């Protein structure tokens, strides 16, 4: 199949491209760095010519809810409209498990808008909600680390390997649209503070971690809010296995 991947140069996007090419598919990479701009639509019609399916693995790093909603809204509208014009048969969106349960987080607000647009659009679709990735703890501590000290929320998560997410997206894109797919998660719940500590140790770094709810992730994300729903699809790679690959 000919499959387009939006966000192709990002973490999940690049792994998804590799998974699709491994399985013998022709991949069209969509990224601003590759002269296809989802915000303006420049180059999008040309990129989607002859495409059977689109995988949207784009990301937004904005911390303002209005900016995030605007970004995801604009890019989704452009991608869906171009997909409809091109006769794309399947639009696959990577989303977040529990996205409707968490209020007050900018990224979740943007993803909810993205889901709404996809579900109301004219292109047959599948929304794939995944839990946080194995590298999530390292990423969030990098946002706050100063002089070897970083704050981190004591979240309970059930993280999934990025490569496992890519494999699921590649599998789903070549099949029939499924609407709202089940949550996709890793095998085991983890404490985010402990994940950060163990990741830094595997990297050979010493970072003093200060647990707090005063950052981007507030008490609304505590308890089971970020865990997958019952009936989730469990991916195979454990956090320990992923850590072992960092060495």
PDB file of C-alpha atoms in Angstrom:
ATOM      1  CA  UNK A   1       0.000   0.000   0.000  1.00  0.00           C
ATOM      2  CA  UNK A   2       0.936   3.647  -0.342  1.00  0.00           C
ATOM      3  CA  UNK A   3       0.684   5.182   3.131  1.00  0.00           C
ATOM      4  CA  UNK A   4       1.388   8.751   4.245  1.00  0.00           C
ATOM      5  CA  UNK A   5       2.774   9.442   7.713  1.00  0.00           C
ATOM      6  CA  UNK A   6       2.231  12.948   9.110  1.00  0.00           C
ATOM      7  CA  UNK A   7       4.902  13.830  11.643  1.00  0.00           C
ATOM      8  CA  UNK A   8       7.255  11.435   9.856  1.00  0.00           C
ATOM      9  CA  UNK A   9      10.435  12.921  11.327  1.00  0.00           C
ATOM     10  CA  UNK A  10       9.227  12.749  14.943  1.00  0.00           C
ATOM     11  CA  UNK A  11       9.838   9.948  17.432  1.00  0.00           C
ATOM     12  CA  UNK A  12       6.762   7.822  16.708  1.00  0.00           C
ATOM     13  CA  UNK A  13       6.495   8.957  13.105  1.00  0.00           C
ATOM     14  CA  UNK A  14       9.996   7.806  12.188  1.00  0.00           C
ATOM     15  CA  UNK A  15       9.451   4.433  13.859  1.00  0.00           C
ATOM     16  CA  UNK A  16       6.131   4.052  12.034  1.00  0.00           C
ATOM     17  CA  UNK A  17       7.797   4.800   8.704  1.00  0.00           C
ATOM     18  CA  UNK A  18      10.379   2.105   9.468  1.00  0.00           C
ATOM     19  CA  UNK A  19       7.670  -0.414  10.438  1.00  0.00           C
ATOM     20  CA  UNK A  20       5.703   0.216   7.241  1.00  0.00           C
ATOM     21  CA  UNK A  21       8.766  -0.020   5.010  1.00  0.00           C
ATOM     22  CA  UNK A  22       9.833  -3.215   6.795  1.00  0.00           C
ATOM     23  CA  UNK A  23       6.468  -4.684   5.795  1.00  0.00           C
ATOM     24  CA  UNK A  24       6.926  -3.669   2.159  1.00  0.00           C
ATOM     25  CA  UNK A  25       4.708  -0.587   1.949  1.00  0.00           C
ATOM     26  CA  UNK A  26       5.506   2.612   0.084  1.00  0.00           C
ATOM     27  CA  UNK A  27       5.669   5.500   2.546  1.00  0.00           C
ATOM     28  CA  UNK A  28       5.078   9.183   1.900  1.00  0.00           C
ATOM     29  CA  UNK A  29       6.696  11.296   4.621  1.00  0.00           C
ATOM     30  CA  UNK A  30       4.793  14.422   5.639  1.00  0.00           C
ATOM     31  CA  UNK A  31       6.785  16.978   7.589  1.00  0.00           C
ATOM     32  CA  UNK A  32       7.506  20.690   7.394  1.00  0.00           C
ATOM     33  CA  UNK A  33      11.199  19.869   7.099  1.00  0.00           C
ATOM     34  CA  UNK A  34      10.323  17.864   3.976  1.00  0.00           C
ATOM     35  CA  UNK A  35       8.455  20.809   2.394  1.00  0.00           C
ATOM     36  CA  UNK A  36       4.947  19.639   3.302  1.00  0.00           C
ATOM     37  CA  UNK A  37       3.341  22.100   5.720  1.00  0.00           C
ATOM     38  CA  UNK A  38       0.238  20.986   7.605  1.00  0.00           C
ATOM     39  CA  UNK A  39      -0.446  24.476   8.956  1.00  0.00           C
ATOM     40  CA  UNK A  40      -0.657  26.081   5.515  1.00  0.00           C
ATOM     41  CA  UNK A  41      -1.461  23.009   3.444  1.00  0.00           C
ATOM     42  CA  UNK A  42       1.470  23.684   1.117  1.00  0.00           C
ATOM     43  CA  UNK A  43       2.521  20.509  -0.680  1.00  0.00           C
ATOM     44  CA  UNK A  44      -0.216  18.412   0.935  1.00  0.00           C
ATOM     45  CA  UNK A  45      -2.316  17.652  -2.143  1.00  0.00           C
ATOM     46  CA  UNK A  46       0.760  16.514  -4.039  1.00  0.00           C
ATOM     47  CA  UNK A  47       1.914  14.359  -1.118  1.00  0.00           C
ATOM     48  CA  UNK A  48      -1.417  12.545  -0.796  1.00  0.00           C
ATOM     49  CA  UNK A  49      -1.824  11.743  -4.492  1.00  0.00           C
ATOM     50  CA  UNK A  50      -2.465   8.016  -4.795  1.00  0.00           C
ATOM     51  CA  UNK A  51      -2.285   7.457  -1.019  1.00  0.00           C
ATOM     52  CA  UNK A  52      -4.433   4.648   0.427  1.00  0.00           C
ATOM     53  CA  UNK A  53      -4.121   5.549   4.117  1.00  0.00           C
ATOM     54  CA  UNK A  54      -2.844   8.377   6.317  1.00  0.00           C
ATOM     55  CA  UNK A  55      -1.326   8.002   9.776  1.00  0.00           C
ATOM     56  CA  UNK A  56      -1.329  11.187  11.856  1.00  0.00           C
ATOM     57  CA  UNK A  57       1.467  11.027  14.431  1.00  0.00           C
ATOM     58  CA  UNK A  58       2.014  14.780  14.674  1.00  0.00           C
ATOM     59  CA  UNK A  59       2.859  16.476  17.947  1.00  0.00           C
ATOM     60  CA  UNK A  60       2.591  19.942  19.460  1.00  0.00           C
ATOM     61  CA  UNK A  61       4.869  21.259  22.205  1.00  0.00           C
ATOM     62  CA  UNK A  62       2.844  24.371  23.068  1.00  0.00           C
ATOM     63  CA  UNK A  63       1.827  24.741  26.721  1.00  0.00           C
ATOM     64  CA  UNK A  64      -1.099  27.112  26.138  1.00  0.00           C
ATOM     65  CA  UNK A  65      -4.461  25.320  25.689  1.00  0.00           C
ATOM     66  CA  UNK A  66      -5.780  27.746  23.071  1.00  0.00           C
ATOM     67  CA  UNK A  67      -2.578  27.515  21.035  1.00  0.00           C
ATOM     68  CA  UNK A  68      -2.574  23.723  21.227  1.00  0.00           C
ATOM     69  CA  UNK A  69      -6.232  23.434  20.210  1.00  0.00           C
ATOM     70  CA  UNK A  70      -5.618  25.869  17.362  1.00  0.00           C
ATOM     71  CA  UNK A  71      -2.563  23.925  16.132  1.00  0.00           C
ATOM     72  CA  UNK A  72      -4.161  20.485  16.226  1.00  0.00           C
ATOM     73  CA  UNK A  73      -7.405  21.887  14.832  1.00  0.00           C
ATOM     74  CA  UNK A  74      -5.718  23.575  11.886  1.00  0.00           C
ATOM     75  CA  UNK A  75      -3.449  20.671  10.974  1.00  0.00           C
ATOM     76  CA  UNK A  76      -6.231  18.105  11.287  1.00  0.00           C
ATOM     77  CA  UNK A  77      -8.607  20.116   9.103  1.00  0.00           C
ATOM     78  CA  UNK A  78      -5.927  20.520   6.422  1.00  0.00           C
ATOM     79  CA  UNK A  79      -4.963  16.840   6.516  1.00  0.00           C
ATOM     80  CA  UNK A  80      -8.550  15.564   6.494  1.00  0.00           C
ATOM     81  CA  UNK A  81      -9.617  17.904   3.676  1.00  0.00           C
ATOM     82  CA  UNK A  82      -6.640  16.935   1.540  1.00  0.00           C
ATOM     83  CA  UNK A  83      -7.285  13.281   2.296  1.00  0.00           C
ATOM     84  CA  UNK A  84     -10.896  13.597   1.180  1.00  0.00           C
ATOM     85  CA  UNK A  85      -9.841  15.301  -2.066  1.00  0.00           C
ATOM     86  CA  UNK A  86      -7.280  12.549  -2.695  1.00  0.00           C
ATOM     87  CA  UNK A  87      -9.744   9.721  -2.007  1.00  0.00           C
ATOM     88  CA  UNK A  88      -7.845   8.412   1.022  1.00  0.00           C
ATOM     89  CA  UNK A  89      -9.654   5.339   2.366  1.00  0.00           C
ATOM     90  CA  UNK A  90      -8.404   5.299   5.950  1.00  0.00           C
ATOM     91  CA  UNK A  91      -7.294   8.044   8.356  1.00  0.00           C
ATOM     92  CA  UNK A  92      -5.484   6.747  11.462  1.00  0.00           C
ATOM     93  CA  UNK A  93      -4.973   9.125  14.387  1.00  0.00           C
ATOM     94  CA  UNK A  94      -2.597   8.441  17.262  1.00  0.00           C
ATOM     95  CA  UNK A  95      -4.224   9.792  20.424  1.00  0.00           C
ATOM     96  CA  UNK A  96      -3.873   9.388  24.206  1.00  0.00           C
ATOM     97  CA  UNK A  97      -5.534   6.843  26.475  1.00  0.00           C
ATOM     98  CA  UNK A  98      -7.914   8.592  28.871  1.00  0.00           C
ATOM     99  CA  UNK A  99      -7.889  11.831  26.887  1.00  0.00           C
ATOM    100  CA  UNK A 100     -11.479  12.581  27.898  1.00  0.00           C
ATOM    101  CA  UNK A 101     -10.781  12.037  31.616  1.00  0.00           C
ATOM    102  CA  UNK A 102      -8.172  14.772  32.113  1.00  0.00           C
ATOM    103  CA  UNK A 103      -9.100  18.454  32.223  1.00  0.00           C
ATOM    104  CA  UNK A 104      -6.747  21.412  32.492  1.00  0.00           C
ATOM    105  CA  UNK A 105      -3.918  19.980  30.395  1.00  0.00           C
ATOM    106  CA  UNK A 106      -3.146  21.819  27.142  1.00  0.00           C
ATOM    107  CA  UNK A 107      -1.983  18.792  25.187  1.00  0.00           C
ATOM    108  CA  UNK A 108      -5.055  16.759  26.118  1.00  0.00           C
ATOM    109  CA  UNK A 109      -7.303  19.637  25.062  1.00  0.00           C
ATOM    110  CA  UNK A 110      -5.638  19.691  21.653  1.00  0.00           C
ATOM    111  CA  UNK A 111      -5.941  15.937  21.223  1.00  0.00           C
ATOM    112  CA  UNK A 112      -9.654  16.066  22.095  1.00  0.00           C
ATOM    113  CA  UNK A 113     -10.149  18.606  19.314  1.00  0.00           C
ATOM    114  CA  UNK A 114      -8.205  16.383  16.943  1.00  0.00           C
ATOM    115  CA  UNK A 115     -10.362  13.375  17.840  1.00  0.00           C
ATOM    116  CA  UNK A 116     -13.557  15.396  17.350  1.00  0.00           C
ATOM    117  CA  UNK A 117     -12.547  16.530  13.884  1.00  0.00           C
ATOM    118  CA  UNK A 118     -11.506  13.054  12.775  1.00  0.00           C
ATOM    119  CA  UNK A 119     -14.719  11.461  14.082  1.00  0.00           C
ATOM    120  CA  UNK A 120     -16.866  14.107  12.382  1.00  0.00           C
ATOM    121  CA  UNK A 121     -14.892  14.050   9.129  1.00  0.00           C
ATOM    122  CA  UNK A 122     -15.690  12.411   5.801  1.00  0.00           C
ATOM    123  CA  UNK A 123     -12.657  10.094   5.650  1.00  0.00           C
ATOM    124  CA  UNK A 124     -13.164   6.637   7.244  1.00  0.00           C
ATOM    125  CA  UNK A 125     -11.107   6.590  10.419  1.00  0.00           C
ATOM    126  CA  UNK A 126      -9.517   4.807  13.350  1.00  0.00           C
ATOM    127  CA  UNK A 127      -8.454   6.598  16.541  1.00  0.00           C
ATOM    128  CA  UNK A 128      -5.730   4.733  18.445  1.00  0.00           C
ATOM    129  CA  UNK A 129      -5.412   5.861  22.111  1.00  0.00           C
ATOM    130  CA  UNK A 130      -2.014   4.945  23.560  1.00  0.00           C
ATOM    131  CA  UNK A 131      -0.642   5.350  27.062  1.00  0.00           C
ATOM    132  CA  UNK A 132       2.514   7.356  27.772  1.00  0.00           C
ATOM    133  CA  UNK A 133       5.704   6.120  26.150  1.00  0.00           C
ATOM    134  CA  UNK A 134       8.668   4.538  27.918  1.00  0.00           C
ATOM    135  CA  UNK A 135      10.736   7.687  27.331  1.00  0.00           C
ATOM    136  CA  UNK A 136       8.042   9.941  28.840  1.00  0.00           C
ATOM    137  CA  UNK A 137       9.696  10.265  32.274  1.00  0.00           C
ATOM    138  CA  UNK A 138      13.016  11.328  30.793  1.00  0.00           C
ATOM    139  CA  UNK A 139      11.279  13.851  28.563  1.00  0.00           C
ATOM    140  CA  UNK A 140       9.256  15.557  31.297  1.00  0.00           C
ATOM    141  CA  UNK A 141      12.231  15.842  33.668  1.00  0.00           C
ATOM    142  CA  UNK A 142      14.258  17.436  30.869  1.00  0.00           C
ATOM    143  CA  UNK A 143      11.719  20.284  30.828  1.00  0.00           C
ATOM    144  CA  UNK A 144      12.452  21.268  34.432  1.00  0.00           C
ATOM    145  CA  UNK A 145      16.022  20.106  35.090  1.00  0.00           C
ATOM    146  CA  UNK A 146      18.367  22.813  36.376  1.00  0.00           C
ATOM    147  CA  UNK A 147      21.746  22.224  38.004  1.00  0.00           C
ATOM    148  CA  UNK A 148      21.082  18.499  38.333  1.00  0.00           C
ATOM    149  CA  UNK A 149      17.658  18.895  39.957  1.00  0.00           C
ATOM    150  CA  UNK A 150      14.306  18.226  38.268  1.00  0.00           C
ATOM    151  CA  UNK A 151      10.690  18.306  39.406  1.00  0.00           C
ATOM    152  CA  UNK A 152       8.388  15.487  38.331  1.00  0.00           C
ATOM    153  CA  UNK A 153       4.767  14.642  39.060  1.00  0.00           C
ATOM    154  CA  UNK A 154       4.224  11.306  40.893  1.00  0.00           C
ATOM    155  CA  UNK A 155       1.999   9.941  38.141  1.00  0.00           C
ATOM    156  CA  UNK A 156       0.853   6.344  37.854  1.00  0.00           C
ATOM    157  CA  UNK A 157       1.238   5.276  34.225  1.00  0.00           C
ATOM    158  CA  UNK A 158       1.340   2.061  32.191  1.00  0.00           C
ATOM    159  CA  UNK A 159       3.977   3.008  29.635  1.00  0.00           C
ATOM    160  CA  UNK A 160       4.430   1.508  26.192  1.00  0.00           C
ATOM    161  CA  UNK A 161       7.525   1.177  24.019  1.00  0.00           C
ATOM    162  CA  UNK A 162       7.532   3.674  21.119  1.00  0.00           C
ATOM    163  CA  UNK A 163       8.393   0.870  18.680  1.00  0.00           C
ATOM    164  CA  UNK A 164       5.337  -1.093  19.854  1.00  0.00           C
ATOM    165  CA  UNK A 165       3.124   1.938  19.177  1.00  0.00           C
ATOM    166  CA  UNK A 166       4.590   2.208  15.680  1.00  0.00           C
ATOM    167  CA  UNK A 167       3.893  -1.474  15.005  1.00  0.00           C
ATOM    168  CA  UNK A 168       0.243  -1.069  16.056  1.00  0.00           C
ATOM    169  CA  UNK A 169      -0.215   2.014  13.868  1.00  0.00           C
ATOM    170  CA  UNK A 170       1.335   0.264  10.875  1.00  0.00           C
ATOM    171  CA  UNK A 171      -0.879  -2.790  11.394  1.00  0.00           C
ATOM    172  CA  UNK A 172      -4.081  -0.770  11.744  1.00  0.00           C
ATOM    173  CA  UNK A 173      -3.384   1.482   8.753  1.00  0.00           C
ATOM    174  CA  UNK A 174      -3.410  -1.437   6.310  1.00  0.00           C
ATOM    175  CA  UNK A 175      -6.696  -2.804   7.659  1.00  0.00           C
ATOM    176  CA  UNK A 176     -10.274  -1.610   7.632  1.00  0.00           C
ATOM    177  CA  UNK A 177     -11.261   1.517   9.627  1.00  0.00           C
ATOM    178  CA  UNK A 178     -12.314   0.610  13.174  1.00  0.00           C
ATOM    179  CA  UNK A 179     -13.573   3.890  14.641  1.00  0.00           C
ATOM    180  CA  UNK A 180     -12.538   4.211  18.273  1.00  0.00           C
ATOM    181  CA  UNK A 181      -9.915   1.513  18.860  1.00  0.00           C
ATOM    182  CA  UNK A 182      -9.236   0.056  22.309  1.00  0.00           C
ATOM    183  CA  UNK A 183      -6.518   1.606  24.480  1.00  0.00           C
ATOM    184  CA  UNK A 184      -3.008   0.407  23.666  1.00  0.00           C
ATOM    185  CA  UNK A 185      -0.670   0.091  26.653  1.00  0.00           C
ATOM    186  CA  UNK A 186       2.502  -1.512  27.946  1.00  0.00           C
ATOM    187  CA  UNK A 187       2.522  -4.601  30.179  1.00  0.00           C
ATOM    188  CA  UNK A 188       3.013  -3.017  33.623  1.00  0.00           C
ATOM    189  CA  UNK A 189       1.997   0.053  35.663  1.00  0.00           C
ATOM    190  CA  UNK A 190       4.917   2.250  36.716  1.00  0.00           C
ATOM    191  CA  UNK A 191       5.527   5.237  38.972  1.00  0.00           C
ATOM    192  CA  UNK A 192       6.801   8.167  36.898  1.00  0.00           C
ATOM    193  CA  UNK A 193       9.338   9.285  39.509  1.00  0.00           C
ATOM    194  CA  UNK A 194      10.839   5.802  39.635  1.00  0.00           C
ATOM    195  CA  UNK A 195      10.826   5.630  35.833  1.00  0.00           C
ATOM    196  CA  UNK A 196      12.777   8.885  35.684  1.00  0.00           C
ATOM    197  CA  UNK A 197      15.298   7.672  38.263  1.00  0.00           C
ATOM    198  CA  UNK A 198      15.881   4.386  36.468  1.00  0.00           C
ATOM    199  CA  UNK A 199      16.129   6.014  33.040  1.00  0.00           C
ATOM    200  CA  UNK A 200      18.753   8.494  34.248  1.00  0.00           C
ATOM    201  CA  UNK A 201      20.660   5.647  35.892  1.00  0.00           C
ATOM    202  CA  UNK A 202      20.634   3.700  32.620  1.00  0.00           C
ATOM    203  CA  UNK A 203      21.977   6.808  30.872  1.00  0.00           C
ATOM    204  CA  UNK A 204      24.732   7.138  33.461  1.00  0.00           C
ATOM    205  CA  UNK A 205      23.347  10.444  34.775  1.00  0.00           C
ATOM    206  CA  UNK A 206      22.612  11.636  38.298  1.00  0.00           C
ATOM    207  CA  UNK A 207      19.552  13.865  38.645  1.00  0.00           C
ATOM    208  CA  UNK A 208      17.906  14.679  41.971  1.00  0.00           C
ATOM    209  CA  UNK A 209      14.159  14.287  41.525  1.00  0.00           C
ATOM    210  CA  UNK A 210      11.634  16.383  43.431  1.00  0.00           C
ATOM    211  CA  UNK A 211       8.075  14.967  43.273  1.00  0.00           C
ATOM    212  CA  UNK A 212       5.467  17.727  42.971  1.00  0.00           C
ATOM    213  CA  UNK A 213       2.008  18.482  41.572  1.00  0.00           C
ATOM    214  CA  UNK A 214       2.926  22.129  40.922  1.00  0.00           C
ATOM    215  CA  UNK A 215       4.063  21.650  37.312  1.00  0.00           C
ATOM    216  CA  UNK A 216       2.252  20.839  34.062  1.00  0.00           C
ATOM    217  CA  UNK A 217       0.662  17.689  35.475  1.00  0.00           C
ATOM    218  CA  UNK A 218      -1.748  18.404  38.296  1.00  0.00           C
ATOM    219  CA  UNK A 219      -3.827  16.260  40.668  1.00  0.00           C
ATOM    220  CA  UNK A 220      -6.428  15.696  37.916  1.00  0.00           C
ATOM    221  CA  UNK A 221      -3.932  13.219  36.457  1.00  0.00           C
ATOM    222  CA  UNK A 222      -3.407  11.344  39.757  1.00  0.00           C
ATOM    223  CA  UNK A 223      -4.642   7.876  40.662  1.00  0.00           C
ATOM    224  CA  UNK A 224      -5.856   5.751  37.758  1.00  0.00           C
ATOM    225  CA  UNK A 225      -6.562   8.664  35.378  1.00  0.00           C
ATOM    226  CA  UNK A 226      -3.731   7.752  32.981  1.00  0.00           C
ATOM    227  CA  UNK A 227      -4.106   3.984  33.114  1.00  0.00           C
ATOM    228  CA  UNK A 228      -5.680   2.121  30.173  1.00  0.00           C
ATOM    229  CA  UNK A 229      -9.348   1.206  30.216  1.00  0.00           C
ATOM    230  CA  UNK A 230     -10.518  -2.373  30.676  1.00  0.00           C
ATOM    231  CA  UNK A 231     -10.034  -4.493  27.579  1.00  0.00           C
ATOM    232  CA  UNK A 232      -6.891  -2.660  26.479  1.00  0.00           C
ATOM    233  CA  UNK A 233      -4.498  -4.146  23.960  1.00  0.00           C
ATOM    234  CA  UNK A 234      -1.268  -4.912  25.816  1.00  0.00           C
ATOM    235  CA  UNK A 235       1.978  -4.498  23.882  1.00  0.00           C
ATOM    236  CA  UNK A 236       4.863  -6.870  24.630  1.00  0.00           C
ATOM    237  CA  UNK A 237       7.861  -4.715  25.540  1.00  0.00           C
ATOM    238  CA  UNK A 238       8.355  -4.064  29.264  1.00  0.00           C
ATOM    239  CA  UNK A 239       9.969  -0.946  30.685  1.00  0.00           C
ATOM    240  CA  UNK A 240      12.895  -3.085  31.896  1.00  0.00           C
ATOM    241  CA  UNK A 241      13.460  -4.406  28.371  1.00  0.00           C
ATOM    242  CA  UNK A 242      13.373  -0.890  26.955  1.00  0.00           C
ATOM    243  CA  UNK A 243      15.848   0.306  29.604  1.00  0.00           C
ATOM    244  CA  UNK A 244      18.202  -2.548  28.724  1.00  0.00           C
ATOM    245  CA  UNK A 245      18.292  -1.261  25.166  1.00  0.00           C
ATOM    246  CA  UNK A 246      19.606   2.134  26.287  1.00  0.00           C
ATOM    247  CA  UNK A 247      22.995   0.731  27.230  1.00  0.00           C
TER     248      UNK A 247
END
